[in-house]
PDB file of C-alpha atoms in Angstrom:
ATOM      1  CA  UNK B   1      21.389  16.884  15.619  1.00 70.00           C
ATOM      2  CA  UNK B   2      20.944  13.399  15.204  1.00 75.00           C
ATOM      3  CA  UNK B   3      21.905  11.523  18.484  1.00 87.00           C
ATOM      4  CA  UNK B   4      21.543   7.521  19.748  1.00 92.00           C
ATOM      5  CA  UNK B   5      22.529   6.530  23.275  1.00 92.00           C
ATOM      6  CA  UNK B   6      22.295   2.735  23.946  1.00 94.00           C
ATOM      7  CA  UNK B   7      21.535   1.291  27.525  1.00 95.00           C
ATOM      8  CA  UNK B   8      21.449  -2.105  29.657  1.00 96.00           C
ATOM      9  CA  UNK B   9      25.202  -3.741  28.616  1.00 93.00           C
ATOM     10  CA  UNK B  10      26.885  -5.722  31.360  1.00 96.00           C
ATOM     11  CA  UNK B  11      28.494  -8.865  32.651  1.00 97.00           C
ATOM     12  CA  UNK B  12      26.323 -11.878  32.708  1.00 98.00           C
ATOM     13  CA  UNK B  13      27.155 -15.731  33.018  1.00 98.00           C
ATOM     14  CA  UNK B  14      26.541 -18.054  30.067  1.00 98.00           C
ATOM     15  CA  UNK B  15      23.040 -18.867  29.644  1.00 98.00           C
ATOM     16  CA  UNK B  16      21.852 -15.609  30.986  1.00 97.00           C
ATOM     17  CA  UNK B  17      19.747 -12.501  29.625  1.00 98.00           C
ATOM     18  CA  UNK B  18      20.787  -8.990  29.162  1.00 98.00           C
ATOM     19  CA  UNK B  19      17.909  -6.355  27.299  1.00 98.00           C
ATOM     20  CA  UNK B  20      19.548  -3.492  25.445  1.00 98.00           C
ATOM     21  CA  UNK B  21      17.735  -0.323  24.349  1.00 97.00           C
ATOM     22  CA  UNK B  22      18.559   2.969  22.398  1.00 95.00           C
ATOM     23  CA  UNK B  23      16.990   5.784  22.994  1.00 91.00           C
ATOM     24  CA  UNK B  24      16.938   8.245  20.044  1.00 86.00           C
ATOM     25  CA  UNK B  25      17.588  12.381  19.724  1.00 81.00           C
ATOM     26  CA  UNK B  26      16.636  14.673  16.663  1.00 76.00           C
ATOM     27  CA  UNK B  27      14.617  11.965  14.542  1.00 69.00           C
ATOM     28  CA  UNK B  28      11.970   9.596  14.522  1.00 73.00           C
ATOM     29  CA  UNK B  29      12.581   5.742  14.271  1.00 71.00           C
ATOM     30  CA  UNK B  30       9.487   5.449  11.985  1.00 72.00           C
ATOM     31  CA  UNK B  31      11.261   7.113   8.954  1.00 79.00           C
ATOM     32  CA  UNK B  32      14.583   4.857   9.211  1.00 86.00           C
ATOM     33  CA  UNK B  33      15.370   1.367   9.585  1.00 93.00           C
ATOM     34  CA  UNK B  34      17.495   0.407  12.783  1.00 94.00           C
ATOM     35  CA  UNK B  35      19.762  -2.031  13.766  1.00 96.00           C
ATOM     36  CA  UNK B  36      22.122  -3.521  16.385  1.00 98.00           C
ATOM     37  CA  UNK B  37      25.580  -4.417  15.727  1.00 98.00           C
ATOM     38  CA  UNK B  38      28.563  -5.822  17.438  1.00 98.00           C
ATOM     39  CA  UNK B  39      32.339  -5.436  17.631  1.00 98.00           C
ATOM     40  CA  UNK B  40      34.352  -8.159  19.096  1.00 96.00           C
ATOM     41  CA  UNK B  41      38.213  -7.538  20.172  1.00 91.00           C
ATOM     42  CA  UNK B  42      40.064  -8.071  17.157  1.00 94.00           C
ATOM     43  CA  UNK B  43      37.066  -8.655  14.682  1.00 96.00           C
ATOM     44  CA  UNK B  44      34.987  -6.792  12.508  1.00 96.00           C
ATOM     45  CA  UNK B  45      31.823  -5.410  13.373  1.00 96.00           C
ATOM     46  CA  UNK B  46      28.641  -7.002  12.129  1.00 97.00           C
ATOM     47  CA  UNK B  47      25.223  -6.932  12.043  1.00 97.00           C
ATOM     48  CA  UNK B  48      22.925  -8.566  14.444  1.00 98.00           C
ATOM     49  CA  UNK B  49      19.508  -7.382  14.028  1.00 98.00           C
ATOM     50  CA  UNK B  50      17.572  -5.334  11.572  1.00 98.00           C
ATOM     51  CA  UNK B  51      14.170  -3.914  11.700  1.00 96.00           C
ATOM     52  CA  UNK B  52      12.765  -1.831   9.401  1.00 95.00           C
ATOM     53  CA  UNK B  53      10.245   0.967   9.213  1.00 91.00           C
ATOM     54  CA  UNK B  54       7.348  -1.479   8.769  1.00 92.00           C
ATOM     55  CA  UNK B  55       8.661  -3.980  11.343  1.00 93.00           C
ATOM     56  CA  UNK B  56      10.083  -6.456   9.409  1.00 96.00           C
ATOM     57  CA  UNK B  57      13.341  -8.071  11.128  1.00 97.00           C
ATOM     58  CA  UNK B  58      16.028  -9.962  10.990  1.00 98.00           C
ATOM     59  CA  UNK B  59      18.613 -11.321  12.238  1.00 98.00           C
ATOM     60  CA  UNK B  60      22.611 -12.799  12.275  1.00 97.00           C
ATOM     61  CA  UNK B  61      22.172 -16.623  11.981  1.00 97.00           C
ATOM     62  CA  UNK B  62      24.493 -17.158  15.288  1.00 97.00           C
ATOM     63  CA  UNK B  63      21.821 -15.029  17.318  1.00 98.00           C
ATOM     64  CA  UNK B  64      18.193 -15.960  15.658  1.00 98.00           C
ATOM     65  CA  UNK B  65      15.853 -17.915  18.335  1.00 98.00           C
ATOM     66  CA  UNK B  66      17.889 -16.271  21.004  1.00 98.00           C
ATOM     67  CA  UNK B  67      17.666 -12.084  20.183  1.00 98.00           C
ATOM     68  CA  UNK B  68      14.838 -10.311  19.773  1.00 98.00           C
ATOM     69  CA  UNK B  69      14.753  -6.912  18.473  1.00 98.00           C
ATOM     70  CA  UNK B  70      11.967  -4.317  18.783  1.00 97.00           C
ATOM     71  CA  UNK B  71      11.377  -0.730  18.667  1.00 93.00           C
ATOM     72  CA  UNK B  72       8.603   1.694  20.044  1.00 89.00           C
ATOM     73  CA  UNK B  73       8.232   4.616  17.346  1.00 84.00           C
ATOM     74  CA  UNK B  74       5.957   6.467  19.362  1.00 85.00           C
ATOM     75  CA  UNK B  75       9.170   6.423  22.034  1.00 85.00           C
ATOM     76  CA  UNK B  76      11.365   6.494  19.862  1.00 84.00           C
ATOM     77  CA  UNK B  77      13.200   3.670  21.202  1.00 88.00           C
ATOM     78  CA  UNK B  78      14.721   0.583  20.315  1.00 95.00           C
ATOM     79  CA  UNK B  79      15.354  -3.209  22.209  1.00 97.00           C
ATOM     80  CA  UNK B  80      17.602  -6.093  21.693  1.00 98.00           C
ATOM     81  CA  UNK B  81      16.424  -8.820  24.191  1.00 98.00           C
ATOM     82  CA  UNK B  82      19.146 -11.363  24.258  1.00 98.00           C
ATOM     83  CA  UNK B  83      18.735 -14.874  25.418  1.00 98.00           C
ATOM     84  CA  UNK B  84      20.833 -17.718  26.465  1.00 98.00           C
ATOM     85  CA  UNK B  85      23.842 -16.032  25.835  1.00 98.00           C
ATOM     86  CA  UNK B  86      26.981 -17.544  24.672  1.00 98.00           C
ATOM     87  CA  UNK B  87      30.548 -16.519  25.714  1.00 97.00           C
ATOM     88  CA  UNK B  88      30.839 -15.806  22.296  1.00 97.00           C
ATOM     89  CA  UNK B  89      28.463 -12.983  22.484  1.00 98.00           C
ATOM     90  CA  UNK B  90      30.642 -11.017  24.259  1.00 98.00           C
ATOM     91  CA  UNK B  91      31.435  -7.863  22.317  1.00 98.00           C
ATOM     92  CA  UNK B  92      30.710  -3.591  22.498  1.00 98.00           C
ATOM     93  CA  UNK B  93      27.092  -3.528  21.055  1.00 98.00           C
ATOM     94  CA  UNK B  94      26.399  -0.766  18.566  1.00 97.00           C
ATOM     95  CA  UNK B  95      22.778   0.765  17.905  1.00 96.00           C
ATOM     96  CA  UNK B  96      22.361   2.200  14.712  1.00 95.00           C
ATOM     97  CA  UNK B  97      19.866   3.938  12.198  1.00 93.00           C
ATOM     98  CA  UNK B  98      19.988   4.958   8.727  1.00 92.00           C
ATOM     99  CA  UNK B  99      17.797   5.934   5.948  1.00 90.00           C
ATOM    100  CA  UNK B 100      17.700   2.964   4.613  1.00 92.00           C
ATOM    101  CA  UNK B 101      18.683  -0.567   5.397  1.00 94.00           C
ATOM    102  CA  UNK B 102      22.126  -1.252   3.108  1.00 92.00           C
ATOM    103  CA  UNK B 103      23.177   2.192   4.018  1.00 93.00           C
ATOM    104  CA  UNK B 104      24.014   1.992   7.519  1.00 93.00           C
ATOM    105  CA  UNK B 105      27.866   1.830   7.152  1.00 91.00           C
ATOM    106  CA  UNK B 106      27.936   5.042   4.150  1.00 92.00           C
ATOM    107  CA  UNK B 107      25.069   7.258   5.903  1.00 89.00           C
ATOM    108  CA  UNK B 108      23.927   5.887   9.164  1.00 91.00           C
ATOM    109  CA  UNK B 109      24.015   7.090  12.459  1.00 92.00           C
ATOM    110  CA  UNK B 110      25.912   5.327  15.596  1.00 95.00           C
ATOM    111  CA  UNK B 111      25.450   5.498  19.039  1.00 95.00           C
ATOM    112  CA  UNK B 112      28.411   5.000  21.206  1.00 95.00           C
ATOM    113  CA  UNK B 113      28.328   1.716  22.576  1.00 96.00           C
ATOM    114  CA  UNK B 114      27.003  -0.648  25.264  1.00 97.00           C
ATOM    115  CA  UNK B 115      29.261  -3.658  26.628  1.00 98.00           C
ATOM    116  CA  UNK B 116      28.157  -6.739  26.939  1.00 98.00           C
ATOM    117  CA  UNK B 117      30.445  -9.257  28.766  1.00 98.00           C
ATOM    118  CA  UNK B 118      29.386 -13.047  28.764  1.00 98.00           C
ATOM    119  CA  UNK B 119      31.511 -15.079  30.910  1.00 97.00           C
ATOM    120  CA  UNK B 120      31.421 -19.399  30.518  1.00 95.00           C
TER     121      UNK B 120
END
């Protein structure tokens, strides 16, 4: 069974850092592409990071220079370091993995959630 668990939300002030990770149950991050995404009260979720099974990544335009993501595949384990973060940031943060890349939202697997509170 197929599991993610994401770690390391919280409640920072504006301009702080907060490092999320996933830790993965029943596959192995080197066959899928991950992801983080984020759900805002009242708003849709969307993507924030991608990095696929070579490494490639990228990212949201409202979060590139300030997010990183990386994974481990011998860990199984995947980061989100976050930056100088914005009030605007605040949201639950989803990590996610799928087979491939566009297929997260048909076939992918969710973890349950890490919140991440930024306060101005």
């Amino acid at each position: 069974q197929v599991q993610l668990k994401e770690s390391g939300g919280g409640s920072v002030q504006a301009g702080g850092s907060v490092r999320l990770s996933c830790e993965g149950i029943g596959y192995r991050y080197s066959t899928h592409c991950m992801g983080w995404f984020r759900q805002a009260p009242g708003k849709e979720r969307e993507e924030v990071a991608i990095i696929t099974r070579d490494g490639l990544t990228t990212y949201a335009g409202s979060v590139k220079g300030r997010f990183t993501i990386s994974k481990d595949n011998a860990k199984d384990t995947l980061d989100l370091q976050m930056n100088n973060l914005k009030p605007e940031d605040t949201a639950m943060y989803y990590c996610a993995a799928a087979r491939y890349c566009y297929t997260f939202k048909s076939s992918g697997f969710w973890g349950q959630g890490t919140q991440v509170t930024v306060s101005a």
